[in-house]
Coordinates of C-alpha atoms in Angstrom, one line a residue:
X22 CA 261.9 11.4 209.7
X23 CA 260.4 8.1 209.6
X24 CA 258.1 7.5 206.8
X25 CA 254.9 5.8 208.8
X26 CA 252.3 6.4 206.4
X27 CA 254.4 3.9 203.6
X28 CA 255.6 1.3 206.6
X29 CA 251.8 0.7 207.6
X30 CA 250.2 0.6 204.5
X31 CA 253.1 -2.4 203.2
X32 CA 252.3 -3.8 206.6
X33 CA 248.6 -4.4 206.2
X34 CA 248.9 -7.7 204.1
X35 CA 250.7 -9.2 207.0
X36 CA 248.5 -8.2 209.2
X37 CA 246.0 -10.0 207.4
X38 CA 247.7 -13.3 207.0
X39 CA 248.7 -13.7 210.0
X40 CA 245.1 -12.9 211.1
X41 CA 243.9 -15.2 208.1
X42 CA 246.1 -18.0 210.1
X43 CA 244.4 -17.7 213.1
X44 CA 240.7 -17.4 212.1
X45 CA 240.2 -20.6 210.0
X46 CA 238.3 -23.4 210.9
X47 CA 239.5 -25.1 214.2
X48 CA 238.6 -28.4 212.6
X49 CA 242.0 -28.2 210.4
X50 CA 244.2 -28.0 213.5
X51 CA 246.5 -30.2 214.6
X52 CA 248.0 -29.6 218.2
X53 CA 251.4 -30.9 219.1
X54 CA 252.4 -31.2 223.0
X55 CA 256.0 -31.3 224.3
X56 CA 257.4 -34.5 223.9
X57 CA 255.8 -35.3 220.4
X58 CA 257.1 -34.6 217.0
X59 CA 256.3 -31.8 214.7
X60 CA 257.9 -33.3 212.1
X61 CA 255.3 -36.3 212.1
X62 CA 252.4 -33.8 212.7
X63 CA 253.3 -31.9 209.6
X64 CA 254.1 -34.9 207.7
X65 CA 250.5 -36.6 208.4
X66 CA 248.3 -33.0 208.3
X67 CA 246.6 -31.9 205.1
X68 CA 247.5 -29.0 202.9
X69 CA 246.2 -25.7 204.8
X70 CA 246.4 -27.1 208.3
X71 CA 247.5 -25.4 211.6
X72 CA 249.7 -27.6 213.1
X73 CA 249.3 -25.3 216.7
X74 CA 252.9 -26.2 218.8
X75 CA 252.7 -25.3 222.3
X76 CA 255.5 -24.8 224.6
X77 CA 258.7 -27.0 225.4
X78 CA 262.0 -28.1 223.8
X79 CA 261.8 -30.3 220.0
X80 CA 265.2 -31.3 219.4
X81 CA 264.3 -31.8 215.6
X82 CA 265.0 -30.2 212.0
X83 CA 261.6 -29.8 210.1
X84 CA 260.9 -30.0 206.2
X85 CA 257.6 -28.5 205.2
X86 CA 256.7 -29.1 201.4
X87 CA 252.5 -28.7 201.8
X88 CA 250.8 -26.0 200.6
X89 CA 248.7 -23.6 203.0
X90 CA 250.9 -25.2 206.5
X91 CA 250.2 -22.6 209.1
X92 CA 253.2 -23.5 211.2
X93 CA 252.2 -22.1 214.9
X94 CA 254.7 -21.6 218.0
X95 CA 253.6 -21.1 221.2
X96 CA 256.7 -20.8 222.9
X97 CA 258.2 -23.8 221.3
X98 CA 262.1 -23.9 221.2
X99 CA 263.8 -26.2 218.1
X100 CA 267.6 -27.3 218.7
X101 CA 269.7 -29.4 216.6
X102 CA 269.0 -33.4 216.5
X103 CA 272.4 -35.7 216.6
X104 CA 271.2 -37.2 213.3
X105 CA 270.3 -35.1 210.9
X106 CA 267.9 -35.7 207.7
X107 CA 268.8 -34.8 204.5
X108 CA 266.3 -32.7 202.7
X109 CA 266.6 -29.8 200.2
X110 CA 268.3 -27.5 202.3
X111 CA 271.2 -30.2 203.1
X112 CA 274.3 -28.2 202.3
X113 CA 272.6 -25.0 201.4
X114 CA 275.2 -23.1 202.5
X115 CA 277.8 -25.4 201.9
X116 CA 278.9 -29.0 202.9
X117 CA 277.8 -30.2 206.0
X118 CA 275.3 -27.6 206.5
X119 CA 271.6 -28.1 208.0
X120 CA 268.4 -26.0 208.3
X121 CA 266.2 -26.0 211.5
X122 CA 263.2 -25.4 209.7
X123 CA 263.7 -26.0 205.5
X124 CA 260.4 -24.5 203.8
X125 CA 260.8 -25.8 200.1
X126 CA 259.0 -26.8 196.8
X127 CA 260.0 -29.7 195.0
X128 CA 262.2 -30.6 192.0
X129 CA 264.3 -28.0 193.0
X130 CA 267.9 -27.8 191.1
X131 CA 270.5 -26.4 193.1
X132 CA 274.1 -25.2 191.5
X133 CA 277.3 -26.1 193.5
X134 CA 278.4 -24.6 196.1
X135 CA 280.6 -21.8 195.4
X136 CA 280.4 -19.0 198.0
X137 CA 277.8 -18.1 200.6
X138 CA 274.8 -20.7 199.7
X139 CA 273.7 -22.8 196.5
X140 CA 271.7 -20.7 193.8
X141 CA 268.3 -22.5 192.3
X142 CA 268.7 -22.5 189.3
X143 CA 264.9 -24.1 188.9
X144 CA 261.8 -24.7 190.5
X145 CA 259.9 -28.1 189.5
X146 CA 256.1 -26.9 191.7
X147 CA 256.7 -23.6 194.3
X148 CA 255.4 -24.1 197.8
X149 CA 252.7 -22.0 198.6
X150 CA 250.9 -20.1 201.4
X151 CA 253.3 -21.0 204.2
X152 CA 253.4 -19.4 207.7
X153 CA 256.0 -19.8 210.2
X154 CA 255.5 -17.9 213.3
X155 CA 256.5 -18.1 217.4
X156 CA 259.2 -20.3 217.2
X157 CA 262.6 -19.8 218.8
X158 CA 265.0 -21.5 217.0
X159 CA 268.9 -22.6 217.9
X160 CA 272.1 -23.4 216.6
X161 CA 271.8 -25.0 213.3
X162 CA 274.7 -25.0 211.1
X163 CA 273.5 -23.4 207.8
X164 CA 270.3 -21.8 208.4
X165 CA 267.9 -21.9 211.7
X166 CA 265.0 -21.0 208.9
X167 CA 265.5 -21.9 205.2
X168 CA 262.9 -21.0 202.3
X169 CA 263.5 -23.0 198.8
X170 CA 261.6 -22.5 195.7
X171 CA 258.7 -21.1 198.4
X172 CA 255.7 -18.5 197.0
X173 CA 254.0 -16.5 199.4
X174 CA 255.7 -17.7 202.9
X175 CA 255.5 -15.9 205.5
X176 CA 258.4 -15.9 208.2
X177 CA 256.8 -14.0 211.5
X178 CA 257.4 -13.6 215.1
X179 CA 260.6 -16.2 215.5
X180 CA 263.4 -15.7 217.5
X181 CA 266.9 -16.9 215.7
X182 CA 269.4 -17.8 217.5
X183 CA 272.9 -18.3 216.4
X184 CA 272.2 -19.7 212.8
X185 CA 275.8 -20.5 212.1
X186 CA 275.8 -19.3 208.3
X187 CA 272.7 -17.0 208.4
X188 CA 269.9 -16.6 210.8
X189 CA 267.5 -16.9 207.7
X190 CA 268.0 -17.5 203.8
X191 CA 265.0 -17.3 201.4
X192 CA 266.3 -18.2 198.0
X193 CA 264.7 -18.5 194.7
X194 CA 261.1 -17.9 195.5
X195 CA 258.4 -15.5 194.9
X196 CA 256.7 -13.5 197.7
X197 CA 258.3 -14.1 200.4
X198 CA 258.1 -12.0 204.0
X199 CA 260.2 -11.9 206.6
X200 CA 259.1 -9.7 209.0
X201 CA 259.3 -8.8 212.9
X202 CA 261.9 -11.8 214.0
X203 CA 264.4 -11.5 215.8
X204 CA 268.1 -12.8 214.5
X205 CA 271.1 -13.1 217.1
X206 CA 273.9 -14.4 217.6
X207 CA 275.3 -13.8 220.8
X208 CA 278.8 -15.5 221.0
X209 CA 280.6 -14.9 218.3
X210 CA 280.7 -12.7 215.3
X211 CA 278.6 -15.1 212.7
X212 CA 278.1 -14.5 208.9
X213 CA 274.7 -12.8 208.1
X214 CA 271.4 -12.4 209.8
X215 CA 268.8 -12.3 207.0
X216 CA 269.9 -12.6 203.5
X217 CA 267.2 -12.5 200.2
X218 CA 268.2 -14.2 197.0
X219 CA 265.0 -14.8 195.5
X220 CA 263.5 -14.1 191.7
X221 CA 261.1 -11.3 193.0
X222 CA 258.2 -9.5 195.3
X223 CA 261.0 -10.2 198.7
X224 CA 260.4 -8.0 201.3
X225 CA 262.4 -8.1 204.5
X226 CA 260.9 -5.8 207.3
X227 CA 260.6 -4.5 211.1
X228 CA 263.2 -7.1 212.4
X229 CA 265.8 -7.2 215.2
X230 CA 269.3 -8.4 213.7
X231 CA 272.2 -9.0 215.8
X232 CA 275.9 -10.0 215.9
X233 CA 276.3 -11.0 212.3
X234 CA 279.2 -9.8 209.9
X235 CA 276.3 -8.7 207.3
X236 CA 272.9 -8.1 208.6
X237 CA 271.0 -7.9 205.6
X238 CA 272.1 -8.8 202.2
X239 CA 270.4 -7.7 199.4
X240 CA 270.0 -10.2 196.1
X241 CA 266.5 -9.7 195.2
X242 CA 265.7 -7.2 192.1
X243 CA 263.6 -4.5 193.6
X244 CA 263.4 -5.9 197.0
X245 CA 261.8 -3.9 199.7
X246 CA 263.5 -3.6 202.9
X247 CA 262.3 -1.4 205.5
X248 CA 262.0 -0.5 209.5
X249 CA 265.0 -3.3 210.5
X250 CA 266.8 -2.4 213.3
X251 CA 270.5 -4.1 212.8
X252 CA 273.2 -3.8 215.5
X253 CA 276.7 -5.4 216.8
X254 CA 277.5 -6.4 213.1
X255 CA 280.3 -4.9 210.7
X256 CA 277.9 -4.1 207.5
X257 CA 274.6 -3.2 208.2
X258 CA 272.9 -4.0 204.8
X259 CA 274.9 -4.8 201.7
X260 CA 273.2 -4.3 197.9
X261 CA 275.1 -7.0 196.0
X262 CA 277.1 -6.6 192.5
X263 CA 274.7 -6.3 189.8
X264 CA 271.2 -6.7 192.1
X265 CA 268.7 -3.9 190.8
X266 CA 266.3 -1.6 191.9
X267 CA 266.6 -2.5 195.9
X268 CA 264.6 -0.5 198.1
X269 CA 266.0 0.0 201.4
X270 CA 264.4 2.9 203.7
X271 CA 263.7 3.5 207.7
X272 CA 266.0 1.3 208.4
X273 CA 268.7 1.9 211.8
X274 CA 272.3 0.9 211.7
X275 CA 274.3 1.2 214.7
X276 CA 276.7 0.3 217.4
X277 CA 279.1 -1.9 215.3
X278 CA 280.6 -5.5 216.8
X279 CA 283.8 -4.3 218.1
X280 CA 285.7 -6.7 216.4
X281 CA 285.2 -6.0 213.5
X282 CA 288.9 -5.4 211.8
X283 CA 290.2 -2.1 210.3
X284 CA 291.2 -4.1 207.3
X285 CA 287.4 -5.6 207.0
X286 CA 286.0 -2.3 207.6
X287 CA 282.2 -0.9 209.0
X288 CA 279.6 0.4 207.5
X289 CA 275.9 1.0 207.8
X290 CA 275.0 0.6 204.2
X291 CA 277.0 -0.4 201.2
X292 CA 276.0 -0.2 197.6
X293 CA 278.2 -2.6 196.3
X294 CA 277.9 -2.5 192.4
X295 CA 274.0 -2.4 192.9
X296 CA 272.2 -0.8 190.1
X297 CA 269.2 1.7 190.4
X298 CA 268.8 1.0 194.3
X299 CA 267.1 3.9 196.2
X300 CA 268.6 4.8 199.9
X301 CA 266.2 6.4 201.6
X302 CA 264.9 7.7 205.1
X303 CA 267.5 5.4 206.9
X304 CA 269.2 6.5 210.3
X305 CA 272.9 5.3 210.4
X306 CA 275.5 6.1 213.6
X307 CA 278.7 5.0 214.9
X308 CA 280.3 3.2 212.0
X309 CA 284.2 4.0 212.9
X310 CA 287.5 2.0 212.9
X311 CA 290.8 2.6 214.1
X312 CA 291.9 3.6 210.9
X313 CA 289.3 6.1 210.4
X314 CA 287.9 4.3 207.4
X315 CA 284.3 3.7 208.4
X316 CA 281.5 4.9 206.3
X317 CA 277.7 5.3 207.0
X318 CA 276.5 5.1 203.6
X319 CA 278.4 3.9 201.0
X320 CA 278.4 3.4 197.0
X321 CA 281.4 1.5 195.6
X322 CA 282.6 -0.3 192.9
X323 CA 282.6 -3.8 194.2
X324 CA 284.9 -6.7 193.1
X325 CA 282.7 -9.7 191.4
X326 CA 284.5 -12.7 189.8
X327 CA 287.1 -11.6 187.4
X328 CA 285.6 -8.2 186.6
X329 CA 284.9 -5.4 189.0
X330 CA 281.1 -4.1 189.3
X331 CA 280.3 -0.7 188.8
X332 CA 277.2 1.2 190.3
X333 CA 274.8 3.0 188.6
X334 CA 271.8 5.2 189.0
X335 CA 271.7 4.7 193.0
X336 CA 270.1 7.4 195.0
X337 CA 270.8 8.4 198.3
X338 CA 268.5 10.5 199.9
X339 CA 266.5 11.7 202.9
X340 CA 269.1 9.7 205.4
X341 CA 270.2 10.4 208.7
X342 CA 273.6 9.7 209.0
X343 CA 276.0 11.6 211.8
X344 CA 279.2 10.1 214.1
X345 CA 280.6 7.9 211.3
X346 CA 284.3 7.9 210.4
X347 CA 282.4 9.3 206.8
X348 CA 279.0 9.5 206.9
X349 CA 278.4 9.3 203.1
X350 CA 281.2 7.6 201.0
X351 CA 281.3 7.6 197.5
X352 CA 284.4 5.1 195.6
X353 CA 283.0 4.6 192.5
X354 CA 283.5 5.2 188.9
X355 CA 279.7 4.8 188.3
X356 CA 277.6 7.4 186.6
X357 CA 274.0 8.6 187.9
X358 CA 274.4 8.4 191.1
X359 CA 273.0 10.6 193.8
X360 CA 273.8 12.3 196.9
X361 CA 270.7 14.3 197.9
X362 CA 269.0 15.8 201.2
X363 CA 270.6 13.6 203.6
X364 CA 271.3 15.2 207.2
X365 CA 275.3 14.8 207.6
X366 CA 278.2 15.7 208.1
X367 CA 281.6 14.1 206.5
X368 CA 282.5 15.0 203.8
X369 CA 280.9 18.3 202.9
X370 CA 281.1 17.9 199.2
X371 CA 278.0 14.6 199.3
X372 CA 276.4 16.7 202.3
X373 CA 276.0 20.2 200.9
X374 CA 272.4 20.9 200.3
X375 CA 271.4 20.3 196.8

């Protein structure tokens, strides 16, 4: 049921950036050994260099504002420093939060922290053109990769571990990919694995998310997120209140964190006061709690503020969805949405052919 004909072809422009990366002149390449710092490599190299770092430990945080930095890992690991530096990501996700590798434009305005991370509410000059790729990074309080006010960056081939509030954030930018990482945590149950909040063009593909309450969460208009495998996490993608026209498909939800509580809940995906999002070609199994409340796919009116959102026009379709508590759920008071030519189960009313 997978739908390889639309993954490859919205895989070819990533393909060719990160071949693009590798083929330009050698002359604009900077190599950085274990024991020396990226930070100052990055700092002194010229718009549109590779700054090539090749294996070891950097106990740094990196800032990247340059245009065109190609960012290359070659089995370099990146852990917290004791002192951190405050740069634009600097309580991104609230107070005392850091970034292991902050990707941002400048003049940014941030609002205050309310919940989850700090909206921009402008971008002064976008960064452009960035690459981030082979990196494993650890243990950084906010994010382990953070991208601000960023256009056209390109996240790639990282390993995430244990990014305390989210694996990765990319927030009011235009362009951005995230694609083919890996996003763990592997101790305890941490907040979410990849999360989009940007003003458009976001896709989120083909990655491996782990141990997070909410793997993906969806605050992009018409995002495109497609091919991620999430596991061991309560909510396997979430469409926020009011977010329009996401585009989630091939994507696999399963085996949820066993601790997640009956009163929390599980589910694979949740629609939660999204408008216009279409729910397609996605494989979701095992969402179940004690109290028999779990749901594979799910539309529902969501709480937001002091009003309560209501979805419309969603459209589930074409899923795969068996061994949930209810495989398709429907709590809403929402008009136009859709049920149609999924393979389930529970109940029989959303699964009847149409």
């Amino acid at each position: 049921m997978k739908s390889t004909t639309i993954i490859a072809t919205l895989f070819l422009p990533v393909v060719g950036l990160v071949q693009q990366a590798f083929a330009q002149n050698s002359s604009s390449r900077v190599h950085v050994q274990a024991g020396q710092s990226i930070q100052k490599a990055i700092d002194a190299a010229e718009p549109g260099s590779h700054i090539v770092v090749e294996a070891g430990t950097y106990t740094e945080q990196l800032t990247i504002t340059n245009d065109g930095t190609l960012l290359i890992g070659l089995g370099a690991i990146l852990v917290p420093p004791s002192n951190m530096t405050n740069n634009t990501c600097s309580g991104l996700a609230g107070p005392d939060t850091e970034a292991g590798i902050c990707i941002t434009g400048a003049d940014i305005e941030l609002a205050d922290f309310v919940v989850e991370h700090r909206k921009v509410m402008s971008v002064g000059t976008p960064v452009k053109d960035v690459l981030v790729t082979g990196f494993e990074v650890h243990n950084f309080t906010g994010q382990n990769i953070a991208v601000v006010g960023g256009d056209g960056v390109l996240i790639t081939g990282n390993t995430l571990h244990n990014g305390d509030s989210y694996g990765a954030l990319t927030v009011g930018s235009n362009n951005t990919i995230i694609d083919g990482n890996t996003v763990e945590s592997a101790d305890v149950l941490r907040f979410i694995g990849i999360c989009m909040d940007d003003k458009g063009d976001t896709w989120v593909s083909d990655n491996q998310i782990s141990g997070y309450y909410i793997g993906l969460c969806c605050q992009t208009a018409n995002a495109r997120v497609f091919g991620n495998n999430v596991t061991n996490s309560c909510v396997g993608a979430f469409v926020d209140p009011g977010v329009k026209g996401v585009h989630l498909f091939n994507n696999s939800v399963a085996q949820p964190n066993p601790n997640c509580t009956a009163e929390a809940g599980t589910a694979g995906i949740v629609v939660g006061g999204g408008i216009n999002s279409t729910i397609e070609f996605n494989e979701v199994e095992g969402m179940k709690t004690v109290n028999k409340t779990g749901a594979g796919i799910a539309i529902i009116d969501f709480p937001s503020g002091d009003t309560v959102a209501i979805p419309t026009d969603n459209r589930v379709i074409h899923n795969f969805a068996h061994d949930n508590d209810y495989d398709l759920a429907l709590v809403s008071n929402g008009t136009g949405n859709v049920f149609q030519d999924n393979d389930c189960d529970t109940p029989a009313e959303l699964c009847s052919p149409s």
